[in-house]
Short mmCIF file of C-alpha atoms in Angstrom, two decimals:
data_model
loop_
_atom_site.label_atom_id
_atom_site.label_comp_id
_atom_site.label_asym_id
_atom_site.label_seq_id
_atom_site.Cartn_x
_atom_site.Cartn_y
_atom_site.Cartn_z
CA UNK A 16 153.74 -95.60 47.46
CA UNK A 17 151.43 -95.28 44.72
CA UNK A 18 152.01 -96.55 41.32
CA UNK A 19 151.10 -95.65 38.09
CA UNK A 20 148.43 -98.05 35.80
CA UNK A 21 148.74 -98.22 32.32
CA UNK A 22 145.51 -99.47 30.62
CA UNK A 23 144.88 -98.70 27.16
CA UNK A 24 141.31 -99.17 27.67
CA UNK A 25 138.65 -96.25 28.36
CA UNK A 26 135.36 -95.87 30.12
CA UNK A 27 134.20 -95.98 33.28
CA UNK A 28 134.25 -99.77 33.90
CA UNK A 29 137.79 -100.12 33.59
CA UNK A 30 138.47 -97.02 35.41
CA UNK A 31 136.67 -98.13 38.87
CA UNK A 32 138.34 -101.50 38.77
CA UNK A 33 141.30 -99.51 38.94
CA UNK A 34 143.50 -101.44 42.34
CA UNK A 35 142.98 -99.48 45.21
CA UNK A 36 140.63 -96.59 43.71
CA UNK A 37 137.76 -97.38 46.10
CA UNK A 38 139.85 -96.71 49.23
CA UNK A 39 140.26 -93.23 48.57
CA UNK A 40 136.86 -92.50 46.41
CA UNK A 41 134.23 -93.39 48.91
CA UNK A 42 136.28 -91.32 52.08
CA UNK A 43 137.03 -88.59 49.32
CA UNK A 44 133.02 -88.25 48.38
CA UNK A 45 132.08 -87.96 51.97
CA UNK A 46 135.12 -85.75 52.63
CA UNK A 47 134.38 -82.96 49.75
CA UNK A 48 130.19 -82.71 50.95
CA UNK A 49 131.29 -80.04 53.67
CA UNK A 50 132.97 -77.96 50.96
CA UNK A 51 129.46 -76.99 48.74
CA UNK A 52 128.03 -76.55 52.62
CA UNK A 53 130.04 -73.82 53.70
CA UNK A 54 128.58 -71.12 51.80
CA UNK A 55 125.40 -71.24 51.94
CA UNK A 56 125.53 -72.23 55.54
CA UNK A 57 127.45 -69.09 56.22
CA UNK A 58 124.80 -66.74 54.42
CA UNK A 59 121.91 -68.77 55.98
CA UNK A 60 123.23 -68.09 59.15
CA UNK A 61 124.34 -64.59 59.33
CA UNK A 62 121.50 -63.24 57.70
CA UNK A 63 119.42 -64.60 60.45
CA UNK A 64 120.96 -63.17 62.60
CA UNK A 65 122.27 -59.77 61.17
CA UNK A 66 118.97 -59.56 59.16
CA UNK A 67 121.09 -58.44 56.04
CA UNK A 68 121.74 -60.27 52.55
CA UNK A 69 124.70 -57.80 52.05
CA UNK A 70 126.43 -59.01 55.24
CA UNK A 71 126.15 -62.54 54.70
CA UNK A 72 127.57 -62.32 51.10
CA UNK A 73 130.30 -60.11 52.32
CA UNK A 74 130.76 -62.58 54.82
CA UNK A 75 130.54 -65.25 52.61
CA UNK A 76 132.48 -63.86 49.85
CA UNK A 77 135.68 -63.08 52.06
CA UNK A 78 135.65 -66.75 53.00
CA UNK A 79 135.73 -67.84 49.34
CA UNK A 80 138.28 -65.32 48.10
CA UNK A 81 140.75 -66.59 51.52
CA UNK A 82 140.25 -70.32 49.77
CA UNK A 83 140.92 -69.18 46.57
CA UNK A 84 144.52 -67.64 47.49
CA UNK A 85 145.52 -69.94 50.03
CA UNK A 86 144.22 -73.45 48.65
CA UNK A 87 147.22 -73.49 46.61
CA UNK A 88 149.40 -73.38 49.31
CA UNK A 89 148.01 -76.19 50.74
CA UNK A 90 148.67 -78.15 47.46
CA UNK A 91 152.34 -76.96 47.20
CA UNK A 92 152.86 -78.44 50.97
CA UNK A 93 150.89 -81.40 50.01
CA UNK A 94 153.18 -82.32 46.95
CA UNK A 95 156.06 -81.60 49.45
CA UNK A 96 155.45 -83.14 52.47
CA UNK A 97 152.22 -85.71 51.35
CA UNK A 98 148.72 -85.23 51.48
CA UNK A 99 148.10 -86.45 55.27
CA UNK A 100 150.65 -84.10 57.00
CA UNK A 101 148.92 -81.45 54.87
CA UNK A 102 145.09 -82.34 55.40
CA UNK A 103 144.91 -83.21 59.56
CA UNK A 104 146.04 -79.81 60.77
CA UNK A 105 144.01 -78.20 58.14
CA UNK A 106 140.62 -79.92 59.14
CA UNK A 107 141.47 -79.54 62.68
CA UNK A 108 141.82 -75.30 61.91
CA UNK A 109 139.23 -75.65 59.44
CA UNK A 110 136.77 -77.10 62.32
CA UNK A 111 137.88 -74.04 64.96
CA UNK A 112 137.23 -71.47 62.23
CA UNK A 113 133.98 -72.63 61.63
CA UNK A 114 132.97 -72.86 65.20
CA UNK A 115 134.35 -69.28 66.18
CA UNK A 116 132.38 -68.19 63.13
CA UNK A 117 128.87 -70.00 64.45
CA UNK A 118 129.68 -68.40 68.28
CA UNK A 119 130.40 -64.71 66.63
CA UNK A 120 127.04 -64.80 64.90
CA UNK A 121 125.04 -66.39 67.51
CA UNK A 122 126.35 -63.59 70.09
CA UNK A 123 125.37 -60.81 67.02
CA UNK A 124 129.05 -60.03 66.49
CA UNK A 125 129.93 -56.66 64.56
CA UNK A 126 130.67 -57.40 60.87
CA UNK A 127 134.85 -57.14 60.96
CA UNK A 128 134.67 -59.64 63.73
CA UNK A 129 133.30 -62.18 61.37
CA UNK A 130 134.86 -61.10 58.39
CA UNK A 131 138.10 -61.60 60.19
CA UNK A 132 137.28 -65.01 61.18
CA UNK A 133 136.33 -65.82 57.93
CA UNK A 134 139.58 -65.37 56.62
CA UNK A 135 141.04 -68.34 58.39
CA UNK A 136 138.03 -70.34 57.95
CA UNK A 137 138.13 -69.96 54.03
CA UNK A 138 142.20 -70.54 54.29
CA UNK A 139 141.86 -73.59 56.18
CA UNK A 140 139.25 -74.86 53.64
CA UNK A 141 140.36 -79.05 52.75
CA UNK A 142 141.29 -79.33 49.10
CA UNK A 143 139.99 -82.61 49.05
CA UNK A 144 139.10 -83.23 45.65
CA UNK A 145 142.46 -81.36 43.73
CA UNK A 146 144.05 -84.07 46.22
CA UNK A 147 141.82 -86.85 44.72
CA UNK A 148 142.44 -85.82 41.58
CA UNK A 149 146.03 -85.72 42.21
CA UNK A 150 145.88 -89.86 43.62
CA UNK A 151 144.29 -90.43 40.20
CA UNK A 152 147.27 -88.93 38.52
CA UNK A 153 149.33 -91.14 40.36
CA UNK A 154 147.99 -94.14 39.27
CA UNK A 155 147.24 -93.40 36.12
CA UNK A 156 149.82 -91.44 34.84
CA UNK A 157 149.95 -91.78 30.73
CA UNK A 158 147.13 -93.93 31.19
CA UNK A 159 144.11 -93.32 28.35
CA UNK A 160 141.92 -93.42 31.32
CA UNK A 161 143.00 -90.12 32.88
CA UNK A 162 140.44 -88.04 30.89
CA UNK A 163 137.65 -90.66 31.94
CA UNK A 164 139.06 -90.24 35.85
CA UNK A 165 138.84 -85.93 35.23
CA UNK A 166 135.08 -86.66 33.91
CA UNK A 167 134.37 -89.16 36.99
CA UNK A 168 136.27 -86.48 39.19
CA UNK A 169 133.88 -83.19 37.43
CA UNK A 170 130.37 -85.45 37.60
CA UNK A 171 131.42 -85.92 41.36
CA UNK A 172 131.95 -82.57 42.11
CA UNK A 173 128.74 -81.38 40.36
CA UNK A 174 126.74 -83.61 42.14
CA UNK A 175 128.44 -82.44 45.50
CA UNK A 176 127.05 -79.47 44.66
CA UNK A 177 123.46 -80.22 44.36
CA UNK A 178 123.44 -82.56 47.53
CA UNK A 179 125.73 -79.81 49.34
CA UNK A 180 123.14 -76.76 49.58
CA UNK A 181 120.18 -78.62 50.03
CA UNK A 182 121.16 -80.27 52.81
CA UNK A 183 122.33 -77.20 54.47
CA UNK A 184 118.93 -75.27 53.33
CA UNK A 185 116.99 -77.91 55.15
CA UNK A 186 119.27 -77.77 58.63
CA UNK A 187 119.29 -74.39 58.51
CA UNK A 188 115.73 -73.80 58.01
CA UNK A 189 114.05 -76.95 59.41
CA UNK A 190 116.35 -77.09 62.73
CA UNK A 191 118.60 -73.98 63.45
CA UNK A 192 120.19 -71.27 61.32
CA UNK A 193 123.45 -72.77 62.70
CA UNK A 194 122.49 -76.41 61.87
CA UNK A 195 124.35 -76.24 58.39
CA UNK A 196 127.59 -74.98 59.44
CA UNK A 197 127.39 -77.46 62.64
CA UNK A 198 126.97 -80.33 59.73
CA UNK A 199 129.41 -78.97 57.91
CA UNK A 200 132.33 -78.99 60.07
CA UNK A 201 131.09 -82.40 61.97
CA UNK A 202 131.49 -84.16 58.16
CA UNK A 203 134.78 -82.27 57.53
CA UNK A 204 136.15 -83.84 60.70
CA UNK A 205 134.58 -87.34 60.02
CA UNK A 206 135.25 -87.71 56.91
CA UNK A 207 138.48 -85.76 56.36
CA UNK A 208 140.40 -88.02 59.14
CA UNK A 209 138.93 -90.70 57.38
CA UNK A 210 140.45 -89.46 54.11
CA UNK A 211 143.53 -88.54 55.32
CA UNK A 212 143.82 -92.29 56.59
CA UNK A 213 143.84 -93.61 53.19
CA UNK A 214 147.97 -93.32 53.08
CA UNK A 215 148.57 -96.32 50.19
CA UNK A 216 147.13 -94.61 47.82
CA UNK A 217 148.68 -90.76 48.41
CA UNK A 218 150.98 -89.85 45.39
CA UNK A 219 154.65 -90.18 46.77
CA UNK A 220 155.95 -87.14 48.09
CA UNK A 221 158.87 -85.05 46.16
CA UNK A 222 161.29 -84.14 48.74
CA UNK A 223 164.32 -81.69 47.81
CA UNK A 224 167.85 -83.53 47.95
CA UNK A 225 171.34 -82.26 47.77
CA UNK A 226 172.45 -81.87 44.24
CA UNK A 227 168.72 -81.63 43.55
CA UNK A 228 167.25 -79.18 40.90
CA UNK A 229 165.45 -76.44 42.27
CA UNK A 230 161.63 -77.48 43.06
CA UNK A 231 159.74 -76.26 40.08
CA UNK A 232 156.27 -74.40 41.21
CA UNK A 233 152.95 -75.11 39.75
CA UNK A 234 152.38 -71.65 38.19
CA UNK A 235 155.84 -71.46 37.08
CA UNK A 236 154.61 -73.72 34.36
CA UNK A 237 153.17 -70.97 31.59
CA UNK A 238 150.38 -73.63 30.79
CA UNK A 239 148.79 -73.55 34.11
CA UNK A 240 148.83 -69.91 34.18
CA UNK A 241 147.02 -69.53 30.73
CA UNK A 242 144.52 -72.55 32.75
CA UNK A 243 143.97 -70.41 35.49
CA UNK A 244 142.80 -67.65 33.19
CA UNK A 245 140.35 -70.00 31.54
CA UNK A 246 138.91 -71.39 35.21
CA UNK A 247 138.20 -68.07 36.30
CA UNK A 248 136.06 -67.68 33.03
CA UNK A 249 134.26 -70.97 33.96
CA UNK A 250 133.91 -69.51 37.76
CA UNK A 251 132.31 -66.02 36.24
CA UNK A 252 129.77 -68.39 34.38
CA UNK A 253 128.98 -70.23 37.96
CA UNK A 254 128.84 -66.76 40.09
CA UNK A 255 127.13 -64.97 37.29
CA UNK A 256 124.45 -68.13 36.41
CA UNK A 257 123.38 -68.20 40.11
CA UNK A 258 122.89 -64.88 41.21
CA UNK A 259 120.82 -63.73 38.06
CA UNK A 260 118.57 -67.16 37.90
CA UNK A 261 117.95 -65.39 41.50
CA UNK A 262 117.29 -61.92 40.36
CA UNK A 263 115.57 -62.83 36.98
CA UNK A 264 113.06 -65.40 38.73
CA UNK A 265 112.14 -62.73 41.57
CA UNK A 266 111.94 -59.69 39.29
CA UNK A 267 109.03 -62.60 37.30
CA UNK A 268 107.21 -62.78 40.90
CA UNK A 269 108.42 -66.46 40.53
CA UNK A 270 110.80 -66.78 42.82
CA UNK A 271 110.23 -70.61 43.45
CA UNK A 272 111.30 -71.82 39.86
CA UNK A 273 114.81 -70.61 40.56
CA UNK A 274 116.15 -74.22 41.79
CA UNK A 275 114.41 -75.75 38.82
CA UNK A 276 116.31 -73.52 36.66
CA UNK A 277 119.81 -74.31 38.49
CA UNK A 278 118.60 -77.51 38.36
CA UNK A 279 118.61 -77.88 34.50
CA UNK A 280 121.55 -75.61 34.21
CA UNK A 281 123.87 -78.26 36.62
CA UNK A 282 121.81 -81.23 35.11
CA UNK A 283 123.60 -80.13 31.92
CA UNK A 284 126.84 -80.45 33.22
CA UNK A 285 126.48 -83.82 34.67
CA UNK A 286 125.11 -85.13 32.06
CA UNK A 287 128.12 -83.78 29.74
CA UNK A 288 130.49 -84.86 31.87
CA UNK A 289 129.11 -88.12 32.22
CA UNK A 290 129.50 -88.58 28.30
CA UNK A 291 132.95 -86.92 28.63
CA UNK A 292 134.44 -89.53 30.43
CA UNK A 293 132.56 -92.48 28.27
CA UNK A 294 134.42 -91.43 25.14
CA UNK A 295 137.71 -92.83 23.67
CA UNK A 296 139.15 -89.12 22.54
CA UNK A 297 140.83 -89.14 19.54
CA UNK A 298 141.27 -85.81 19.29
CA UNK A 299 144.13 -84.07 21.54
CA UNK A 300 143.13 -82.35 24.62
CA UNK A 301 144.55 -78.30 23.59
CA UNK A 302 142.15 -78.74 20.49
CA UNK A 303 139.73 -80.30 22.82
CA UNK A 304 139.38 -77.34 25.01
CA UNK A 305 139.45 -74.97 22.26
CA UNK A 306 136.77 -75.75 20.76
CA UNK A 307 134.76 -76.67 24.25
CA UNK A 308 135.74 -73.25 25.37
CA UNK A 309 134.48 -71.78 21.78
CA UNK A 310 130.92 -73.50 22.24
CA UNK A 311 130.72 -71.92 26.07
CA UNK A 312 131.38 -68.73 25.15
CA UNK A 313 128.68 -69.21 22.03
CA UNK A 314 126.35 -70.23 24.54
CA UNK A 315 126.44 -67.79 26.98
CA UNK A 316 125.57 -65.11 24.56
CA UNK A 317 121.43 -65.14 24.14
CA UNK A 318 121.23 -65.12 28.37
CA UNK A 319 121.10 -61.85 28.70
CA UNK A 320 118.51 -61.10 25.81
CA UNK A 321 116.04 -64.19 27.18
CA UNK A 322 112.83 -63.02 28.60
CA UNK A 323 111.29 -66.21 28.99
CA UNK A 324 111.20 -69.19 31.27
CA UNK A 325 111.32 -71.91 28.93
CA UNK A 326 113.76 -70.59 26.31
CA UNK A 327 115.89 -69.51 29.25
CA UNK A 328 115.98 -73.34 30.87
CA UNK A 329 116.77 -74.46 27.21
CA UNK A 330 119.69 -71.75 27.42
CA UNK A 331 120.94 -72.64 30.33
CA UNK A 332 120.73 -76.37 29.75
CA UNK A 333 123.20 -75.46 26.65
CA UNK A 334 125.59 -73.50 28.75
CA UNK A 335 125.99 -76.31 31.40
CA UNK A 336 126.47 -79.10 28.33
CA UNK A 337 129.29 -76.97 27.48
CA UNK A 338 131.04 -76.38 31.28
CA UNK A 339 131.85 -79.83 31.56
CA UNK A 340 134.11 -80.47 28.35
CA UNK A 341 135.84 -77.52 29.12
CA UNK A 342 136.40 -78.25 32.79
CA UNK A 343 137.11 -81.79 32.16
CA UNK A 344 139.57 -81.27 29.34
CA UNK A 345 141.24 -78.65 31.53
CA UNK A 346 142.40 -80.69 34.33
CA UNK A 347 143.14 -83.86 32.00
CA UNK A 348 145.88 -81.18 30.21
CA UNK A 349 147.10 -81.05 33.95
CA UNK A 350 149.00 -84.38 33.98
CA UNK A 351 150.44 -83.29 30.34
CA UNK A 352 151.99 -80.15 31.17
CA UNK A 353 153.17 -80.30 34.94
CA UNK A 354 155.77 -82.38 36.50
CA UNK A 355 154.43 -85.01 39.43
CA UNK A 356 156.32 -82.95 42.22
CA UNK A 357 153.87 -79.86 41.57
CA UNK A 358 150.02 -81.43 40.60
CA UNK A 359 148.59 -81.47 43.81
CA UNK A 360 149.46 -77.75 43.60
CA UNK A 361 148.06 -77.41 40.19
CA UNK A 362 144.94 -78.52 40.76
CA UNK A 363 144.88 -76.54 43.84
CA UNK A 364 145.23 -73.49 41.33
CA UNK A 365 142.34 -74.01 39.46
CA UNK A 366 140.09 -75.22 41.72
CA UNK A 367 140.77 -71.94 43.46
CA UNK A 368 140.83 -70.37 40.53
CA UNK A 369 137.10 -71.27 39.92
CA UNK A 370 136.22 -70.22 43.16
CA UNK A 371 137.59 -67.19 42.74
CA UNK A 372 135.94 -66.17 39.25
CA UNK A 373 132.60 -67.21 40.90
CA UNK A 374 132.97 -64.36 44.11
CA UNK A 375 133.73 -61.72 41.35
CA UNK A 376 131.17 -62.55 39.02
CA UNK A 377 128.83 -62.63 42.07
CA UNK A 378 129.27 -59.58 42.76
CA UNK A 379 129.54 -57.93 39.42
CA UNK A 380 126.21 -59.51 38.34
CA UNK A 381 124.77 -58.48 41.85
CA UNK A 382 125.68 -55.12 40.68
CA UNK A 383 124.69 -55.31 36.99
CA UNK A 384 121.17 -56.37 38.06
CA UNK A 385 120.47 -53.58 40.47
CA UNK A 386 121.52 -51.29 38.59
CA UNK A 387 120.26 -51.97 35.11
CA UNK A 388 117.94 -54.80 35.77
CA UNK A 389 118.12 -58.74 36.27
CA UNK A 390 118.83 -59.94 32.55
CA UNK A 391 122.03 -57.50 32.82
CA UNK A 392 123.66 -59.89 34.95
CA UNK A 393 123.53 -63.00 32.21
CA UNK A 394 126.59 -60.34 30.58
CA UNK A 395 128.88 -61.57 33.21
CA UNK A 396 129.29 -64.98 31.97
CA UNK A 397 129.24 -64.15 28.27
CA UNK A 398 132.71 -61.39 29.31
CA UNK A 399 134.27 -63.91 31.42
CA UNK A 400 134.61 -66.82 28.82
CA UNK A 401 134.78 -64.44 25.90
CA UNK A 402 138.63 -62.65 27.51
CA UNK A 403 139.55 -65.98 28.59
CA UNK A 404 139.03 -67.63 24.75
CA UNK A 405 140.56 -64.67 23.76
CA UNK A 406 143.86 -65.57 25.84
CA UNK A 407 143.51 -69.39 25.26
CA UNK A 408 143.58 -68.81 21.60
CA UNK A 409 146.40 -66.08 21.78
CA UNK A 410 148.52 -68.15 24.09
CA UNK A 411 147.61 -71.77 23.04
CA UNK A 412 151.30 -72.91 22.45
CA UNK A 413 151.57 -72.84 25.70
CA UNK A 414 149.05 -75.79 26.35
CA UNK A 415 151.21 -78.51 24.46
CA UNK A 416 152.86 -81.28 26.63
CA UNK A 417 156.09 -80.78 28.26
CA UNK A 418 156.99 -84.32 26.07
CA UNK A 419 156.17 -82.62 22.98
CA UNK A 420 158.14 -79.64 22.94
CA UNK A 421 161.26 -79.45 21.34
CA UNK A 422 164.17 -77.22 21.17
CA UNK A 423 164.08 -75.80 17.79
CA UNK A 424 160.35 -74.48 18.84
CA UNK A 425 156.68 -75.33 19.28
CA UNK A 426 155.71 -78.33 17.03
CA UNK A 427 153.22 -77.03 14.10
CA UNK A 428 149.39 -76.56 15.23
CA UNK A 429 147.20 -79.59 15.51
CA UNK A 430 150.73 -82.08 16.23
CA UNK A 431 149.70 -82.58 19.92
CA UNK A 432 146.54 -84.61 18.25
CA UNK A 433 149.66 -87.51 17.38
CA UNK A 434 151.03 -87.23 21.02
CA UNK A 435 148.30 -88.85 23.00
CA UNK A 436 148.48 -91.87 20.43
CA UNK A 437 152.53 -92.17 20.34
CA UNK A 438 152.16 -92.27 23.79
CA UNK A 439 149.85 -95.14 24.56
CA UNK A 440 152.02 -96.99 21.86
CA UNK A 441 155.01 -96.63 23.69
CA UNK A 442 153.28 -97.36 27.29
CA UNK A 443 151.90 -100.82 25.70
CA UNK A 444 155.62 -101.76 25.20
CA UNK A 445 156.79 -101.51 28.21
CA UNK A 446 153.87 -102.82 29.44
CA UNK A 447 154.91 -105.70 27.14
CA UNK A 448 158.48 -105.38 28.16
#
């Protein structure tokens, strides 16, 4: 069983030295590659074989939205019955869906065929890193270092996602349009068992007892739900970001500076997240993400009226400096507001929720930039943060810590600054005791 570290120290140092953090970080990085494969393998392949962008991103698209709504059942059962039972069937049905998918395509299957296999495929998805996230929790619990381990945890994930598609691009198109998806299921296997074998360091499971309070869900918790709300904004400013880059840089005739554009865009991020985690916060994480959320929505309002390449990498460089506080912030507020028996869950949510924001915005700014032309998509980002500030600010009592609530009614605005500090008093003392 896992237990909790108290250090009232920050940074990175002192979070990697953490006991027992390398068993699961190393399997966890090579576990999470396959998941930033699977797309783009999946529209690689099928439109070589179908001929048709459309198809693939349908294709595509339904897997996504079938990870979105069922990765949080995964993370319920996880929190339930521990990570391992949780995460071997689900590789093993992960690997068949993604194999019935590859045979479908090769053999030129009609489009429900694979859009029915890509349910389960997307279902079966690993939620590797909400279940890293969630060992973190476990051993850090109260600990100053958790926003440093949600930095570590966003940085990681970024870079997943540059590694992810360019090594899938280069199977796909330098050995076979399947080559990607092949990859991708051979490292889900590999390094998901290898994962799942790291069983010291899983956060105990919460099983229900006689006499036992009822087992609280996730998005019972009105915090998480007002989170959710605010990931999907983040997700519209992923979906929208990439699929207007695409359309702006080929409506130029220069198609080729679109990566360099991402590029800058997620180089942003990392680097924000980076300096996320190297900071000693003394500021409380609800006014944290407030204001983080503020600056993203700021920033996503000159994309749409950029016309040129430089001004629109500077843009975009701003926009992705901004993601990261708000992402980080938002899964640090995680271990705050929801009881141990339901985070694996939680993080399951908005993860998903992410994913999810990113297939609509997609789509919408696939839409926008036929029909009205390519800078029309940039709007999709700057109306996805701007309703989900709108709710943060209009349902911010809500993002307090369960410890700080009391019964007469929310403490007055800006107390949740003092909790984080009470807190890491009163953990030093019993460390002392």
């Amino acid at each position: 069983m896992a237990s909790a570290v108290k250090d009232s120290r920050s940074g990175y140092g002192p979070l990697l030295r953490t006991p027992g953090a390398w068993t699961f970080l190393l399997p966890g990085f090579l576990a999470r590659q396959p998941f930033a494969m699977l797309t783009i393998g999946i529209v690689l392949l099928v439109q070589s074989t179908t001929g048709s962008y459309g198809t693939a991103g349908a294709v595509s698209a339904t897997t996504g939205v079938a990870m979105a709504l069922f990765a949080p059942q995964s993370g319920k059962l996880a929190d339930r019955f521990g990570q391992r039972a949780v995460l071997i069937p689900g590789f093993l049905a992960h690997v068949a869906g993604v194999t019935a998918l590859i045979i479908l395509a090769l053999a030129h299957a009609p489009l429900w065929a694979l859009l029915a296999v890509a349910v389960p495929t997307g279902a079966s998805t690993p939620q590797v890193g909400p279940m890293v996230r969630a060992r973190w929790a476990a051993r850090l619990g109260g600990s100053p270092l958790m926003p440093t381990a949600a930095a570590f945890e966003s940085v990681t994930d970024e870079f997943t996602f540059v590694v992810g598609p360019v090594l899938a691009t280069a199977l796909c198109t330098g050995i076979h349009p399947a080559a990607g998806l092949v990859a991708e299921a051979a490292l889900t296997l590999a390094g998901g068992l290898l994962f799942a074998a790291q069983r010291r360091s899983q956060p105990p499971v919460h099983r229900s007892q006689a006499g036992d309070r009822p087992r609280v869900s996730a998005l019972s918790v009105p915090g998480v739900r007002v989170l959710i709300v605010a990931f999907l904004g983040i997700g519209a400013v992923f979906g929208g970001m990439q699929v207007s880059l695409t359309a702006f840089t080929q409506h130029i005739g220069q198609p080729g500076i679109n990566g360099v554009l991402y590029g800058i865009f997620a180089g942003g991020n990392m680097l924000a997240g980076i300096a996320c985690g190297a900071i000693a916060w003394k500021v409380g994480p609800r006014r944290r993400l407030l204001v983080a959320y503020g600056l993203l929505a700021l920033a996503t309002t000159p994309l749409w009226a950029v016309t040129a390449v430089p001004l629109l990498g500077a843009v975009g460089l701003v926009v992705g400096l901004c993601i990261a506080p708000a992402l980080i912030t938002g899964y640090t507020l995680v271990e705050s507001l929801v009881p141990a028996a339901a985070r694996t869950e939680a993080f399951t949510w908005l993860t998903g929720a992410v994913a999810l924001g990113q297939a609509a915005a997609a789509t919408s700014s696939g839409q926008l930039a036929d029909r009205f032309g390519p800078s029309m998509g940039f709007l999709v980002p700057l109306a996805g943060t701007a309703l989900a500030l709108t709710v943060l600010l209009a349902l911010r009592a809500h993002l307090l810590p369960r410890s700080s609530t009391v019964a007469a009614g929310a403490p007055a605005d800006g107390a949740e600054d003092r909790v984080p500090a009470v807190s890491e008093d009163r953990e030093r003392e019993l460390a002392r005791a």
